[in-house]
Short mmCIF file of C-alpha atoms in Angstrom, two decimals:
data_model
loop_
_atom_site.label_atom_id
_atom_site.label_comp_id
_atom_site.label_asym_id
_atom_site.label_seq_id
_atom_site.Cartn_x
_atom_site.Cartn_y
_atom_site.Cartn_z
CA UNK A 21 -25.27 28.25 13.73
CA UNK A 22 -21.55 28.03 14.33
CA UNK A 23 -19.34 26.60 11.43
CA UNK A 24 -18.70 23.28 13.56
CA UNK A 25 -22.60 22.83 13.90
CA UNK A 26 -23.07 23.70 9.91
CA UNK A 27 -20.65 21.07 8.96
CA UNK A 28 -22.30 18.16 11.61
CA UNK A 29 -25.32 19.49 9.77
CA UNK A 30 -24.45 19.51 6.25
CA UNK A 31 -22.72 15.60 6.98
CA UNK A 32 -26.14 14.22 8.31
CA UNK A 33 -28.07 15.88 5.45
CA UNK A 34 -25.37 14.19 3.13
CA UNK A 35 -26.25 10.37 4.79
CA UNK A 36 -30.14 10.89 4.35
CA UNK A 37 -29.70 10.60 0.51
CA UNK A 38 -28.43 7.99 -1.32
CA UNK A 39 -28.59 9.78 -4.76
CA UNK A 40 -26.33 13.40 -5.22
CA UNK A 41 -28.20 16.08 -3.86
CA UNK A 42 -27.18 19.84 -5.48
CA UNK A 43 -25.67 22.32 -4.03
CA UNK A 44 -28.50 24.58 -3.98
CA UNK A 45 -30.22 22.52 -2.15
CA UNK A 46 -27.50 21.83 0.55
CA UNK A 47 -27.22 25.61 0.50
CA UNK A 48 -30.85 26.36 1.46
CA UNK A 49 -31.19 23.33 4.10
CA UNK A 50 -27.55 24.29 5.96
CA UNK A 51 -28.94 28.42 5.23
CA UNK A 52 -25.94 29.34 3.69
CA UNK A 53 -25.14 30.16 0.28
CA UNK A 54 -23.70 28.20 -2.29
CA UNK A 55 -20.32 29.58 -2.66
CA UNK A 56 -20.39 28.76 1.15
CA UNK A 57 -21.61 25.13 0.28
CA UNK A 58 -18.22 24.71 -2.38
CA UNK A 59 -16.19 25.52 0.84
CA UNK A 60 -17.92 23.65 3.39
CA UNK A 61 -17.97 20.54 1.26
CA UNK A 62 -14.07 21.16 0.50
CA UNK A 63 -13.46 21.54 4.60
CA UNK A 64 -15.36 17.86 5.11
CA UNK A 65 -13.41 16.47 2.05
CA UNK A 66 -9.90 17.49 3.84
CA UNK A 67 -11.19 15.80 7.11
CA UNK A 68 -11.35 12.65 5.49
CA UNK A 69 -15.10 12.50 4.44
CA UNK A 70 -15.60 10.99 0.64
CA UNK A 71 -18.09 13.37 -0.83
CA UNK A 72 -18.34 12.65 -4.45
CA UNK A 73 -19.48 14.84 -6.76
CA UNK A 74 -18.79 18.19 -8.40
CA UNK A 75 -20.88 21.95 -8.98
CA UNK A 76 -23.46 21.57 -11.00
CA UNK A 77 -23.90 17.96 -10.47
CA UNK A 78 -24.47 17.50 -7.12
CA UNK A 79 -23.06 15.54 -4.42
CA UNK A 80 -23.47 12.34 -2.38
CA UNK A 81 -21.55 10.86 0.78
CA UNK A 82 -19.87 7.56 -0.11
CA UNK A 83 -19.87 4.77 2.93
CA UNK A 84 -17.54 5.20 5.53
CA UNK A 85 -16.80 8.20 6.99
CA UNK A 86 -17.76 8.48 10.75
CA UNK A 87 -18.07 12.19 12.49
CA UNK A 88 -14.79 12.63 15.14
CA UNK A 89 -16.63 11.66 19.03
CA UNK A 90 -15.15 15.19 19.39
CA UNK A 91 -18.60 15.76 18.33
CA UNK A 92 -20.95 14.87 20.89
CA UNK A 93 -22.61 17.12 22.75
CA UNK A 94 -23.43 16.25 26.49
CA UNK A 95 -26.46 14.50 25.97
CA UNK A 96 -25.37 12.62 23.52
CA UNK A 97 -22.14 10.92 25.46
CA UNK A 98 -24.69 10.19 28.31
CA UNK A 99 -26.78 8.37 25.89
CA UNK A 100 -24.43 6.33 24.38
CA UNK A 101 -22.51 5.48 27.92
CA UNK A 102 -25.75 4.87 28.94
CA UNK A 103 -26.54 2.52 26.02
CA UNK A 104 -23.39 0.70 26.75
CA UNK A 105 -23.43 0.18 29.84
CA UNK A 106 -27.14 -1.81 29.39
CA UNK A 107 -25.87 -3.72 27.08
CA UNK A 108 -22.55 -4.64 29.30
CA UNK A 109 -25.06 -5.57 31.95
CA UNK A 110 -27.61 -7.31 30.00
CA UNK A 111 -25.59 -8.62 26.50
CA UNK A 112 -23.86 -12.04 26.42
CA UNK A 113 -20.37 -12.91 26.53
CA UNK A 114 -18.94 -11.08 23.55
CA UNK A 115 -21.59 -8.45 23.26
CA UNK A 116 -20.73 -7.07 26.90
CA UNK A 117 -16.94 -7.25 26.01
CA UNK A 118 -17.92 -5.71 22.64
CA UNK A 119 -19.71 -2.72 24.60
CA UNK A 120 -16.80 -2.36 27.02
CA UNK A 121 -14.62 -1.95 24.09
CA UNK A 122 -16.67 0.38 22.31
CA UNK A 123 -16.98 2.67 25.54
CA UNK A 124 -13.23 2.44 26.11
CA UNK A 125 -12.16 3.84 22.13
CA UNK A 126 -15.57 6.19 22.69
CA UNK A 127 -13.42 7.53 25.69
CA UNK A 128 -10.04 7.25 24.67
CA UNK A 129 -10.59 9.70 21.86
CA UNK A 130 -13.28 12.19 23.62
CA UNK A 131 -11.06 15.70 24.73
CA UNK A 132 -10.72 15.57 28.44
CA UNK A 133 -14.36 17.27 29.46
CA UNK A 134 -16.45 14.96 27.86
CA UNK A 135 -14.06 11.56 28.79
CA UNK A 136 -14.29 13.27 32.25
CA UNK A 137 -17.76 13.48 31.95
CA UNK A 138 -18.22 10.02 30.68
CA UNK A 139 -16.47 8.80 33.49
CA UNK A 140 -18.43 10.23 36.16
CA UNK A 141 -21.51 7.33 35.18
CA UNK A 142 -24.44 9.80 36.44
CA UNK A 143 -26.88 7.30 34.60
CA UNK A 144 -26.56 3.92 36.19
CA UNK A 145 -27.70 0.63 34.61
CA UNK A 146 -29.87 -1.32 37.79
CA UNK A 147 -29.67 -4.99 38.33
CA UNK A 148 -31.90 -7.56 36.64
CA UNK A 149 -32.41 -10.99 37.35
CA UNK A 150 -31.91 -13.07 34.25
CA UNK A 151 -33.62 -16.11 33.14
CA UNK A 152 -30.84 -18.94 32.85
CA UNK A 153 -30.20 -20.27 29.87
CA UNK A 154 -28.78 -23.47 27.94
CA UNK A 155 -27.39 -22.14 25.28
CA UNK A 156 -24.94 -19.60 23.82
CA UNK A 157 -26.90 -16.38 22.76
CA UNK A 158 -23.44 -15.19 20.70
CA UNK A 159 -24.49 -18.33 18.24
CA UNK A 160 -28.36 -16.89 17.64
CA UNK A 161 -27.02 -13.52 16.81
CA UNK A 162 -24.12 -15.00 14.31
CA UNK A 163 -26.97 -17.30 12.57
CA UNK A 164 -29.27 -14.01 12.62
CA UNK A 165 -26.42 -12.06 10.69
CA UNK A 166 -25.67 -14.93 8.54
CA UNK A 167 -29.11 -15.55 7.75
CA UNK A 168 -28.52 -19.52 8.42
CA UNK A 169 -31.34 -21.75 9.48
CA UNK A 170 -31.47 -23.21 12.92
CA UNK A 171 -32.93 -26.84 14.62
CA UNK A 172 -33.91 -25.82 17.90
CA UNK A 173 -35.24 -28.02 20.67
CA UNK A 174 -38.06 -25.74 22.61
CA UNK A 175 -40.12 -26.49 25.68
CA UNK A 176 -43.60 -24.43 25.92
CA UNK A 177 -45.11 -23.21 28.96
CA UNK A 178 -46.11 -26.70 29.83
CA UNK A 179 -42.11 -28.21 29.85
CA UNK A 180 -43.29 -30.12 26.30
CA UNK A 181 -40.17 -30.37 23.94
CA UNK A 182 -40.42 -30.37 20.34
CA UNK A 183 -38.24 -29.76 17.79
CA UNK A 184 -38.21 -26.84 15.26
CA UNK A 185 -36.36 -25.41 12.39
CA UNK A 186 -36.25 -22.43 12.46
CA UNK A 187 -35.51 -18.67 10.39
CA UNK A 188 -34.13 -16.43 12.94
CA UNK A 189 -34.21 -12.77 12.32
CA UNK A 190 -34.14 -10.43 15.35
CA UNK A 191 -33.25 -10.94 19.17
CA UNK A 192 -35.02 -8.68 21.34
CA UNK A 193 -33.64 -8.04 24.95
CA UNK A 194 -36.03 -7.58 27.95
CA UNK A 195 -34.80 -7.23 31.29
CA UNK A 196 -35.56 -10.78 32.74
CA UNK A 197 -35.32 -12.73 29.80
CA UNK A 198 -34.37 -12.36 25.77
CA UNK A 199 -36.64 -12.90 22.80
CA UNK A 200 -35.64 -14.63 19.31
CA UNK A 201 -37.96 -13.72 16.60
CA UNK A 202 -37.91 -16.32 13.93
CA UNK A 203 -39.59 -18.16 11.24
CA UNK A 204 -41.03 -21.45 12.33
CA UNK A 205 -41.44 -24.45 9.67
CA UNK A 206 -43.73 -26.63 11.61
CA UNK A 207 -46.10 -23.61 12.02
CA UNK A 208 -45.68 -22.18 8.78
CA UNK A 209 -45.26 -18.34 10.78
CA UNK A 210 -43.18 -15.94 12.72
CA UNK A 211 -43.06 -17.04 15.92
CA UNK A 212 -40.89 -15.44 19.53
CA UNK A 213 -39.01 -18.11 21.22
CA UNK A 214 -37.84 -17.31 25.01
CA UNK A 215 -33.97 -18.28 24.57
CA UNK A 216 -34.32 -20.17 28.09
CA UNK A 217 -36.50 -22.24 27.04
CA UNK A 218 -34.36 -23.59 24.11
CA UNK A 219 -32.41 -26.63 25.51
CA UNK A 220 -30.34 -27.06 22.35
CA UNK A 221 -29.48 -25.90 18.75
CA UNK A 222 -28.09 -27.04 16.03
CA UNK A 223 -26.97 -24.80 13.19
CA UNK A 224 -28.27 -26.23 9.88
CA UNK A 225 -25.26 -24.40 7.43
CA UNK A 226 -28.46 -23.75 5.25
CA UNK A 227 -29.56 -20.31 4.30
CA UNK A 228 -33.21 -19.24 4.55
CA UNK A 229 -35.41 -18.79 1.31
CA UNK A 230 -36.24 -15.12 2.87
CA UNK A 231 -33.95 -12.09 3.24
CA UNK A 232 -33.90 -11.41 6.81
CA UNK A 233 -35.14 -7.53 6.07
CA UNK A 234 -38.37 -8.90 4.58
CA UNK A 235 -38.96 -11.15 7.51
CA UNK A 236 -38.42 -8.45 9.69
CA UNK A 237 -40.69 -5.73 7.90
CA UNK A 238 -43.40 -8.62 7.87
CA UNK A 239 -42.95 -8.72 11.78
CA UNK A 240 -43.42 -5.39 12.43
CA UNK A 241 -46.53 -5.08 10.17
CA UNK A 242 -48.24 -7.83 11.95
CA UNK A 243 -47.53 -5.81 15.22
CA UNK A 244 -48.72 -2.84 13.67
CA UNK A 245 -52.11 -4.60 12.58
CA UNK A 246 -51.93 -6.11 16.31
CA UNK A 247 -52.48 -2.78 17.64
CA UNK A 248 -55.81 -1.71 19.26
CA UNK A 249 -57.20 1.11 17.52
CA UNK A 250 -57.87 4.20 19.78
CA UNK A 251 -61.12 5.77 18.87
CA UNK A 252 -60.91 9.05 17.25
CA UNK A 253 -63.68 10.26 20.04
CA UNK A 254 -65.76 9.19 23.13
CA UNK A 255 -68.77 10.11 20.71
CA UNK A 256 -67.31 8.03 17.57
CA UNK A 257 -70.02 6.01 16.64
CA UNK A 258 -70.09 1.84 16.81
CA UNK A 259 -69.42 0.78 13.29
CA UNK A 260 -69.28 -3.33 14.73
#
């Protein structure tokens, strides 16, 4: 492993743990010994990385430090242009300019074989025909991060309008139409609303009695214990 590669390494390691991890143990996951280690973690320290922590007590990486795009390896540019360019296509307003922004500093700082390789746009994003809708998704993702309460006016399958108030907590992007996960109050559950089929919203200024991260690890056990069970073999007996 090349010193570059050790460092990358030794930086990810770092952001898996939130409590100091010693320097033996950095040593013997980056294969390298710990004298090594003292001079590896000095290297990332002069780069700008804020590794607290000292020999003998162990260290831990403090918020905030981001690895140069200098980085990257092929794959990885191709997955994030790719990932931009979706969202460009397929993101509202702000969240396309947002990814067009984010691919421009990406490439503005990349050395001139991997911008050049960027640029090239081998992976394409295809078109989609999108559901029109009534409202403004920029104002479902700013009450999802603000973990505000919304009074939505939704028509069902059938056109029928009614009103709910509602706990969003996730969006979820499809390629003909976009998802909004929320709490419902008038059915007491989570419930996905198509965002073309809300006609209007109204945001409440109230914050929800549930941190958003709880509603959404709730979600995804409930799709978890949605899940048809495969059987173990063609002879597994019926135990209905």
């Amino acid at each position: 492993m090349s010193r570059a590669s050790r460092l990358i390494t030794l930086i990810e390691i770092l952001r898996r743990h939130r409590f100091p991890v010693s320097a033996a143990a950095l040593a013997a996951e980056t294969g390298v010994s710990v004298r090594t280690l003292y001079r590896d973690i000095d290297t990332l320290r002069g780069q700008g990385a804020d590794i607290a922590g000292e020999a003998g007590l162990g260290y831990v990486l403090r918020p905030g430090f981001t690895l140069p795009p200098l980085m990257f390896g092929e794959d990885e540019i191709e997955a994030v242009a790719l990932g931009l360019r979706w969202v460009t296509a397929r993101g509202d307003g702000d969240l396309a300019r947002a990814a067009e922004q984010a691919l421009a500093k990406i490439e503005a700082v990349l050395p001139a074989p991997l911008a050049e390789r960027l640029q090239q746009q081998n992976l394409l994003v295809g078109p989609a025909r999108q559901e029109a809708e009534r409202i403004d998704t920029a104002s479902l993702r700013a009450a999802i991060r603000a973990e505000i309460k919304l009074d939505i006016a939704y028509r069902d399958g059938e056109g029928v309008v009614s009103r709910r108030i509602i706990w969003p907590f996730a969006l979820g992007f499809f390629e003909t139409t976009r998802i909004l996960i929320a709490w419902c109050e008038l059915r007491g559950a989570i419930r996905h609303f198509r965002t073309d089929r809300i006609d209007n919203l109204l945001r409440l200024d109230q914050r929800y009695p549930k941190r958003r991260a709880l509603l959404l690890a709730e979600w995804r056990r409930q799709q978890l214990e949605r899940r048809p069970v495969r059987p173990q073999s063609l002879n597994a007996p019926d135990r209905n």
